[in-house]
Amino acid sequence: MAFEVKQLNDALGAEILGLDLSAPIDDETFAAVHRAHLDHLVLVFRNQSLTPERQIEFSKRFGPLDRHPAEDATLSDHPEILLVSTRKRNGQYIGLPDAGPMWHSDISYKKETSLGSMLYAIEVPDRGGATGFANMYAAYDSLPTHLKNAVKGRRGLFLAGRNNAKRDFKKRLTEEQKAATPPVLHPIVRTHPETGRKSIFANPQHTISIEGYDEAEAEEILSAIFEHCFQSSHTYHHEWRVGDLTFWDNRCVAHIADHSRLDDTTYIRHLHRTSIKGDVPF
Ligand code: SIN
């Protein structure tokens, strides 16, 4: 199956046009999609019409799926699908309305982090609700030498929902869900297992400190790194269309959602997310 790959932005991202994922794709097409994903880091498959089963099957071509700790925010009968949704039932959110309010890499708070996530847009608002993506290879390549030296060979401490205490999340992890995901250490500069390239693996939502530094030193270094990583020359902001399936590589991409309209009752944003299991970063 031939398809077109159209670069979206100088930093990262490509549209995939002319590929219908509602039926299985052959091995040759899969290999071309895989290559495009490694090259562009974020793929946007336009005009899709996907059942939960098809999204799960397509995601599984890349590896086994992970499950989000907030199991009460998953699709009934399909626990592999996290509902990223502002829809409510009986006055309660049916999923996570504000899954990613700060820059982060999905599941970076587990020992085995995520290979990538797929987010499928079923209902999107007329404005607002974009998702930002940052190229963390480029961020590493251009990181000033003093910051490279500051984190060389060091690990960061990662925690699920670290900022739940600081931020007014609409839906928080329960104490039980948090206890099931104890803090982990990961190298702040990781090597991609498929491309061999280095990237920054730290993010404001989940990375809370750096081993070998006291709290104030770690905070200062992390703030300087984040300011560098998320400058506009490293990022692409995706304005959603219904039928977009976006697939990003959590090993070398960080992302953030714009939730500035969350308190507007007319604001409906409803997406299905699957996450593919990855490896232990090295
Ligand atoms: C996420 O962080 O996985 C969700 C991103 C979004 O809602 O745009």
mmCIF file of C-alpha atoms and ligand atoms in Angstrom:
data_model
loop_
_atom_site.group_PDB
_atom_site.id
_atom_site.type_symbol
_atom_site.label_atom_id
_atom_site.label_comp_id
_atom_site.label_asym_id
_atom_site.label_seq_id
_atom_site.Cartn_x
_atom_site.Cartn_y
_atom_site.Cartn_z
ATOM 1 C CA MET A 1 0.000 0.000 0.000
ATOM 2 C CA ALA A 2 1.584 3.256 -1.102
ATOM 3 C CA PHE A 3 1.164 6.348 1.052
ATOM 4 C CA GLU A 4 2.572 9.866 1.213
ATOM 5 C CA VAL A 5 4.812 11.137 4.011
ATOM 6 C CA LYS A 6 4.652 14.933 4.311
ATOM 7 C CA GLN A 7 6.899 16.684 6.801
ATOM 8 C CA LEU A 8 4.917 18.929 9.149
ATOM 9 C CA ASN A 9 7.593 21.075 10.710
ATOM 10 C CA ASP A 10 11.355 21.640 10.766
ATOM 11 C CA ALA A 11 11.616 20.245 14.294
ATOM 12 C CA LEU A 12 9.686 16.969 13.970
ATOM 13 C CA GLY A 13 6.466 15.394 12.730
ATOM 14 C CA ALA A 14 5.038 14.138 9.453
ATOM 15 C CA GLU A 15 1.564 13.574 8.057
ATOM 16 C CA ILE A 16 0.763 10.174 6.604
ATOM 17 C CA LEU A 17 -1.687 10.618 3.761
ATOM 18 C CA GLY A 18 -3.547 7.984 1.776
ATOM 19 C CA LEU A 19 -3.218 5.115 4.253
ATOM 20 C CA ASP A 20 -6.373 3.498 5.637
ATOM 21 C CA LEU A 21 -5.732 1.818 8.980
ATOM 22 C CA SER A 22 -9.271 0.459 9.386
ATOM 23 C CA ALA A 23 -8.029 -2.832 7.855
ATOM 24 C CA PRO A 24 -4.731 -4.639 8.572
ATOM 25 C CA ILE A 25 -1.687 -3.421 6.633
ATOM 26 C CA ASP A 26 0.837 -5.749 4.977
ATOM 27 C CA ASP A 27 4.410 -6.226 6.237
ATOM 28 C CA GLU A 28 5.964 -3.995 3.593
ATOM 29 C CA THR A 29 3.629 -1.116 4.454
ATOM 30 C CA PHE A 30 4.258 -1.689 8.148
ATOM 31 C CA ALA A 31 8.039 -1.503 7.555
ATOM 32 C CA ALA A 32 7.598 1.829 5.716
ATOM 33 C CA VAL A 33 5.456 3.218 8.568
ATOM 34 C CA HIS A 34 8.026 2.044 11.094
ATOM 35 C CA ARG A 35 10.827 3.751 9.132
ATOM 36 C CA ALA A 36 8.816 6.991 8.888
ATOM 37 C CA HIS A 37 8.217 6.885 12.646
ATOM 38 C CA LEU A 38 11.927 6.535 13.401
ATOM 39 C CA ASP A 39 12.721 9.356 10.967
ATOM 40 C CA HIS A 40 9.999 11.870 11.925
ATOM 41 C CA LEU A 41 9.320 10.897 15.609
ATOM 42 C CA VAL A 42 5.646 11.923 15.415
ATOM 43 C CA LEU A 43 3.294 10.646 12.712
ATOM 44 C CA VAL A 44 -0.193 12.012 12.048
ATOM 45 C CA PHE A 45 -2.351 9.547 10.110
ATOM 46 C CA ARG A 46 -5.138 11.676 8.640
ATOM 47 C CA ASN A 47 -8.772 10.769 7.974
ATOM 48 C CA GLN A 48 -8.933 7.533 9.953
ATOM 49 C CA SER A 49 -12.041 5.691 11.068
ATOM 50 C CA LEU A 50 -10.942 3.304 13.786
ATOM 51 C CA THR A 51 -12.822 1.021 16.131
ATOM 52 C CA PRO A 52 -11.134 0.435 19.515
ATOM 53 C CA GLU A 53 -10.248 -3.076 18.300
ATOM 54 C CA ARG A 54 -8.481 -1.737 15.205
ATOM 55 C CA GLN A 55 -6.544 0.872 17.179
ATOM 56 C CA ILE A 56 -5.428 -1.866 19.581
ATOM 57 C CA GLU A 57 -4.461 -4.233 16.735
ATOM 58 C CA PHE A 58 -2.486 -1.560 14.877
ATOM 59 C CA SER A 59 -0.732 -0.468 18.101
ATOM 60 C CA LYS A 60 0.190 -4.093 18.824
ATOM 61 C CA ARG A 61 2.134 -4.306 15.551
ATOM 62 C CA PHE A 62 4.787 -2.282 17.412
ATOM 63 C CA GLY A 63 4.781 -4.383 20.593
ATOM 64 C CA PRO A 64 2.683 -5.379 23.616
ATOM 65 C CA LEU A 65 0.518 -2.658 25.126
ATOM 66 C CA ASP A 66 0.866 -0.996 28.501
ATOM 67 C CA ARG A 67 -2.008 -0.011 30.763
ATOM 68 C CA HIS A 68 -2.382 3.349 32.452
ATOM 69 C CA PRO A 69 -2.478 3.238 36.284
ATOM 70 C CA ALA A 70 -5.822 5.120 36.226
ATOM 71 C CA GLU A 71 -7.826 2.028 35.296
ATOM 72 C CA ASP A 72 -11.054 3.909 36.140
ATOM 73 C CA ALA A 73 -10.324 6.168 33.129
ATOM 74 C CA THR A 74 -10.130 3.376 30.549
ATOM 75 C CA LEU A 75 -12.711 2.247 28.011
ATOM 76 C CA SER A 76 -15.013 -0.450 29.366
ATOM 77 C CA ASP A 77 -14.192 -3.828 27.754
ATOM 78 C CA HIS A 78 -10.927 -2.327 26.405
ATOM 79 C CA PRO A 79 -8.623 -1.551 29.353
ATOM 80 C CA GLU A 80 -5.767 -0.936 26.887
ATOM 81 C CA ILE A 81 -7.527 2.270 25.798
ATOM 82 C CA LEU A 82 -7.144 5.305 28.048
ATOM 83 C CA LEU A 83 -9.937 7.828 27.618
ATOM 84 C CA VAL A 84 -8.427 11.279 27.225
ATOM 85 C CA SER A 85 -11.735 13.032 27.452
ATOM 86 C CA THR A 86 -13.643 15.999 28.821
ATOM 87 C CA ARG A 87 -16.950 14.132 28.453
ATOM 88 C CA LYS A 88 -18.912 13.517 31.638
ATOM 89 C CA ARG A 89 -21.409 10.876 32.732
ATOM 90 C CA ASN A 90 -23.629 11.615 35.732
ATOM 91 C CA GLY A 91 -21.518 14.707 36.428
ATOM 92 C CA GLN A 92 -18.247 12.720 36.543
ATOM 93 C CA TYR A 93 -15.457 12.724 33.981
ATOM 94 C CA ILE A 94 -15.437 9.426 32.091
ATOM 95 C CA GLY A 95 -11.662 9.582 31.526
ATOM 96 C CA LEU A 96 -8.712 11.885 32.115
ATOM 97 C CA PRO A 97 -9.684 15.386 30.927
ATOM 98 C CA ASP A 98 -6.179 16.713 31.536
ATOM 99 C CA ALA A 99 -3.836 13.775 30.950
ATOM 100 C CA GLY A 100 -0.742 15.758 30.038
ATOM 101 C CA PRO A 101 -0.804 19.347 31.321
ATOM 102 C CA MET A 102 2.997 19.596 31.574
ATOM 103 C CA TRP A 103 5.739 18.431 29.204
ATOM 104 C CA HIS A 104 6.295 14.704 29.750
ATOM 105 C CA SER A 105 7.001 11.318 28.207
ATOM 106 C CA ASP A 106 4.235 8.770 28.805
ATOM 107 C CA ILE A 107 4.903 6.161 31.468
ATOM 108 C CA SER A 108 8.396 7.567 32.130
ATOM 109 C CA TYR A 109 7.684 6.898 35.825
ATOM 110 C CA LYS A 110 7.877 3.112 35.354
ATOM 111 C CA LYS A 111 11.000 0.967 35.126
ATOM 112 C CA GLU A 112 10.058 -0.134 31.622
ATOM 113 C CA THR A 113 9.038 3.083 29.910
ATOM 114 C CA SER A 114 6.858 3.430 26.829
ATOM 115 C CA LEU A 115 7.969 2.914 23.228
ATOM 116 C CA GLY A 116 5.268 5.182 21.910
ATOM 117 C CA SER A 117 1.654 6.280 22.260
ATOM 118 C CA MET A 118 -1.179 6.522 19.757
ATOM 119 C CA LEU A 119 -3.897 9.103 20.278
ATOM 120 C CA TYR A 120 -7.011 8.990 18.111
ATOM 121 C CA ALA A 121 -9.298 12.025 17.840
ATOM 122 C CA ILE A 122 -13.015 11.250 17.957
ATOM 123 C CA GLU A 123 -14.321 14.695 18.948
ATOM 124 C CA VAL A 124 -12.267 17.888 19.046
ATOM 125 C CA PRO A 125 -13.132 21.508 19.870
ATOM 126 C CA ASP A 126 -13.246 24.235 17.230
ATOM 127 C CA ARG A 127 -10.307 25.910 18.979
ATOM 128 C CA GLY A 128 -7.835 25.050 21.725
ATOM 129 C CA GLY A 129 -6.762 21.586 22.837
ATOM 130 C CA ALA A 130 -3.630 21.306 20.676
ATOM 131 C CA THR A 131 -0.859 18.881 21.638
ATOM 132 C CA GLY A 132 2.741 20.095 21.617
ATOM 133 C CA PHE A 133 5.634 17.745 20.774
ATOM 134 C CA ALA A 134 9.353 18.342 21.408
ATOM 135 C CA ASN A 135 12.276 16.685 19.639
ATOM 136 C CA MET A 136 14.479 15.530 22.516
ATOM 137 C CA TYR A 137 17.276 14.342 20.170
ATOM 138 C CA ALA A 138 17.624 17.906 18.883
ATOM 139 C CA ALA A 139 17.432 19.182 22.447
ATOM 140 C CA TYR A 140 20.337 16.917 23.423
ATOM 141 C CA ASP A 141 22.400 17.709 20.325
ATOM 142 C CA SER A 142 22.145 21.459 20.950
ATOM 143 C CA LEU A 143 22.373 21.343 24.769
ATOM 144 C CA PRO A 144 25.064 23.756 26.037
ATOM 145 C CA THR A 145 28.219 21.938 27.132
ATOM 146 C CA HIS A 146 27.949 22.968 30.798
ATOM 147 C CA LEU A 147 24.498 21.332 31.004
ATOM 148 C CA LYS A 148 25.707 18.227 29.135
ATOM 149 C CA ASN A 149 28.514 17.948 31.684
ATOM 150 C CA ALA A 150 26.129 18.543 34.595
ATOM 151 C CA VAL A 151 24.004 15.495 33.712
ATOM 152 C CA LYS A 152 26.611 13.245 32.076
ATOM 153 C CA GLY A 153 26.239 9.699 33.451
ATOM 154 C CA ARG A 154 23.587 10.804 35.977
ATOM 155 C CA ARG A 155 20.126 9.458 36.620
ATOM 156 C CA GLY A 156 16.957 11.376 37.365
ATOM 157 C CA LEU A 157 14.257 10.330 39.799
ATOM 158 C CA PHE A 158 10.856 9.869 38.147
ATOM 159 C CA LEU A 159 7.513 9.842 39.913
ATOM 160 C CA ALA A 160 3.933 9.313 38.685
ATOM 161 C CA GLY A 161 1.780 12.389 39.181
ATOM 162 C CA ARG A 162 4.576 14.253 40.984
ATOM 163 C CA ASN A 163 2.869 17.534 40.468
ATOM 164 C CA ASN A 164 -0.581 16.383 41.497
ATOM 165 C CA ALA A 165 0.117 18.184 44.754
ATOM 166 C CA LYS A 166 1.157 21.394 42.993
ATOM 167 C CA ARG A 167 -1.401 21.424 40.251
ATOM 168 C CA ASP A 168 -5.150 21.331 40.310
ATOM 169 C CA PHE A 169 -5.647 18.188 38.210
ATOM 170 C CA LYS A 170 -9.278 17.457 37.396
ATOM 171 C CA LYS A 171 -8.732 13.804 38.164
ATOM 172 C CA ARG A 172 -5.951 12.573 40.403
ATOM 173 C CA LEU A 173 -4.426 9.141 40.862
ATOM 174 C CA THR A 174 -5.707 7.460 44.006
ATOM 175 C CA GLU A 175 -3.209 6.661 46.762
ATOM 176 C CA GLU A 176 -3.488 2.983 45.751
ATOM 177 C CA GLN A 177 -2.736 3.793 42.088
ATOM 178 C CA LYS A 178 0.236 5.923 43.141
ATOM 179 C CA ALA A 179 1.534 3.186 45.446
ATOM 180 C CA ALA A 180 1.465 0.760 42.508
ATOM 181 C CA THR A 181 3.986 2.977 40.671
ATOM 182 C CA PRO A 182 6.907 3.619 43.060
ATOM 183 C CA PRO A 183 9.628 6.142 42.034
ATOM 184 C CA VAL A 184 12.297 4.971 39.560
ATOM 185 C CA LEU A 185 15.711 6.188 38.371
ATOM 186 C CA HIS A 186 16.463 6.636 34.654
ATOM 187 C CA PRO A 187 19.493 8.067 32.821
ATOM 188 C CA ILE A 188 18.835 11.708 31.933
ATOM 189 C CA VAL A 189 20.568 11.168 28.615
ATOM 190 C CA ARG A 190 19.292 7.957 27.052
ATOM 191 C CA THR A 191 20.237 6.078 23.906
ATOM 192 C CA HIS A 192 17.448 5.129 21.534
ATOM 193 C CA PRO A 193 17.445 1.322 21.241
ATOM 194 C CA GLU A 194 16.662 1.386 17.509
ATOM 195 C CA THR A 195 18.450 4.458 16.131
ATOM 196 C CA GLY A 196 21.370 4.584 18.597
ATOM 197 C CA ARG A 197 20.856 8.371 18.948
ATOM 198 C CA LYS A 198 21.053 10.168 22.282
ATOM 199 C CA SER A 199 18.232 12.285 23.658
ATOM 200 C CA ILE A 200 17.260 14.097 26.855
ATOM 201 C CA PHE A 201 15.038 11.903 28.985
ATOM 202 C CA ALA A 202 13.708 14.190 31.713
ATOM 203 C CA ASN A 203 10.459 16.091 31.935
ATOM 204 C CA PRO A 204 8.743 18.604 34.232
ATOM 205 C CA GLN A 205 5.720 16.370 34.912
ATOM 206 C CA HIS A 206 7.601 13.349 36.235
ATOM 207 C CA THR A 207 11.302 14.091 36.877
ATOM 208 C CA ILE A 208 11.779 15.399 40.392
ATOM 209 C CA SER A 209 15.527 15.294 41.097
ATOM 210 C CA ILE A 210 18.963 14.204 39.882
ATOM 211 C CA GLU A 211 21.101 11.810 41.858
ATOM 212 C CA GLY A 212 24.229 13.379 43.331
ATOM 213 C CA TYR A 213 22.731 16.883 43.604
ATOM 214 C CA ASP A 214 20.777 18.474 46.431
ATOM 215 C CA GLU A 215 17.222 19.627 45.756
ATOM 216 C CA ALA A 216 18.112 23.236 44.878
ATOM 217 C CA GLU A 217 20.963 22.252 42.543
ATOM 218 C CA ALA A 218 18.826 19.650 40.784
ATOM 219 C CA GLU A 219 15.959 22.126 40.399
ATOM 220 C CA GLU A 220 18.286 24.699 38.854
ATOM 221 C CA ILE A 221 19.800 22.228 36.374
ATOM 222 C CA LEU A 222 16.437 20.739 35.428
ATOM 223 C CA SER A 223 14.872 24.188 34.914
ATOM 224 C CA ALA A 224 17.734 25.210 32.605
ATOM 225 C CA ILE A 225 17.437 21.946 30.652
ATOM 226 C CA PHE A 226 13.658 22.288 30.292
ATOM 227 C CA GLU A 227 13.935 25.885 29.133
ATOM 228 C CA HIS A 228 16.332 24.670 26.462
ATOM 229 C CA CYS A 229 14.301 21.586 25.423
ATOM 230 C CA PHE A 230 10.941 23.280 24.962
ATOM 231 C CA GLN A 231 11.980 26.324 22.947
ATOM 232 C CA SER A 232 10.007 26.730 19.727
ATOM 233 C CA SER A 233 12.823 25.557 17.432
ATOM 234 C CA HIS A 234 12.479 22.056 18.964
ATOM 235 C CA THR A 235 8.684 21.832 18.953
ATOM 236 C CA TYR A 236 5.613 21.236 16.808
ATOM 237 C CA HIS A 237 2.064 21.994 18.023
ATOM 238 C CA HIS A 238 -0.598 19.765 16.561
ATOM 239 C CA GLU A 239 -4.079 21.231 16.016
ATOM 240 C CA TRP A 240 -6.368 18.220 15.994
ATOM 241 C CA ARG A 241 -8.857 17.227 13.299
ATOM 242 C CA VAL A 242 -11.448 14.499 13.830
ATOM 243 C CA GLY A 243 -9.995 11.247 12.420
ATOM 244 C CA ASP A 244 -6.356 12.078 13.213
ATOM 245 C CA LEU A 245 -4.371 9.215 14.697
ATOM 246 C CA THR A 246 -1.144 10.598 16.125
ATOM 247 C CA PHE A 247 1.724 8.259 16.994
ATOM 248 C CA TRP A 248 4.753 9.609 18.862
ATOM 249 C CA ASP A 249 7.964 7.995 20.067
ATOM 250 C CA ASN A 250 8.149 8.384 23.864
ATOM 251 C CA ARG A 251 11.860 7.474 23.784
ATOM 252 C CA CYS A 252 12.869 10.711 22.056
ATOM 253 C CA VAL A 253 9.791 12.963 22.196
ATOM 254 C CA ALA A 254 8.137 14.872 25.039
ATOM 255 C CA HIS A 255 4.597 16.200 24.725
ATOM 256 C CA ILE A 256 2.096 18.524 26.413
ATOM 257 C CA ALA A 257 -1.609 19.250 25.996
ATOM 258 C CA ASP A 258 -3.160 22.708 25.937
ATOM 259 C CA HIS A 259 -5.898 22.592 28.590
ATOM 260 C CA SER A 260 -6.595 26.310 28.713
ATOM 261 C CA ARG A 261 -10.313 25.795 27.946
ATOM 262 C CA LEU A 262 -10.979 22.975 30.417
ATOM 263 C CA ASP A 263 -13.428 24.987 32.489
ATOM 264 C CA ASP A 264 -15.487 25.982 29.459
ATOM 265 C CA THR A 265 -18.554 23.700 29.577
ATOM 266 C CA THR A 266 -18.902 23.777 25.766
ATOM 267 C CA TYR A 267 -15.377 22.390 25.352
ATOM 268 C CA ILE A 268 -15.487 18.727 24.315
ATOM 269 C CA ARG A 269 -12.275 16.911 23.461
ATOM 270 C CA HIS A 270 -12.538 13.123 23.277
ATOM 271 C CA LEU A 271 -9.614 10.891 22.256
ATOM 272 C CA HIS A 272 -8.562 7.253 22.660
ATOM 273 C CA ARG A 273 -4.967 6.555 23.715
ATOM 274 C CA THR A 274 -2.987 3.336 23.483
ATOM 275 C CA SER A 275 0.601 3.032 24.759
ATOM 276 C CA ILE A 276 3.116 0.477 23.573
ATOM 277 C CA LYS A 277 5.492 -1.017 26.112
ATOM 278 C CA GLY A 278 9.115 -0.070 25.730
ATOM 279 C CA ASP A 279 12.337 -1.021 27.428
ATOM 280 C CA VAL A 280 14.394 -0.004 30.445
ATOM 281 C CA PRO A 281 16.229 3.178 29.294
ATOM 282 C CA PHE A 282 20.026 2.994 29.007
HETATM 283 C C1 SIN B 1 -1.208 12.596 26.860
HETATM 284 O O1 SIN B 1 -0.464 13.220 27.596
HETATM 285 O O2 SIN B 1 -0.963 11.447 26.541
HETATM 286 C C2 SIN B 1 -2.423 13.267 26.283
HETATM 287 C C3 SIN B 1 -2.051 14.396 25.413
HETATM 288 C C4 SIN B 1 -3.228 15.208 25.020
HETATM 289 O O3 SIN B 1 -4.273 15.170 25.669
HETATM 290 O O4 SIN B 1 -3.105 15.956 24.043
#
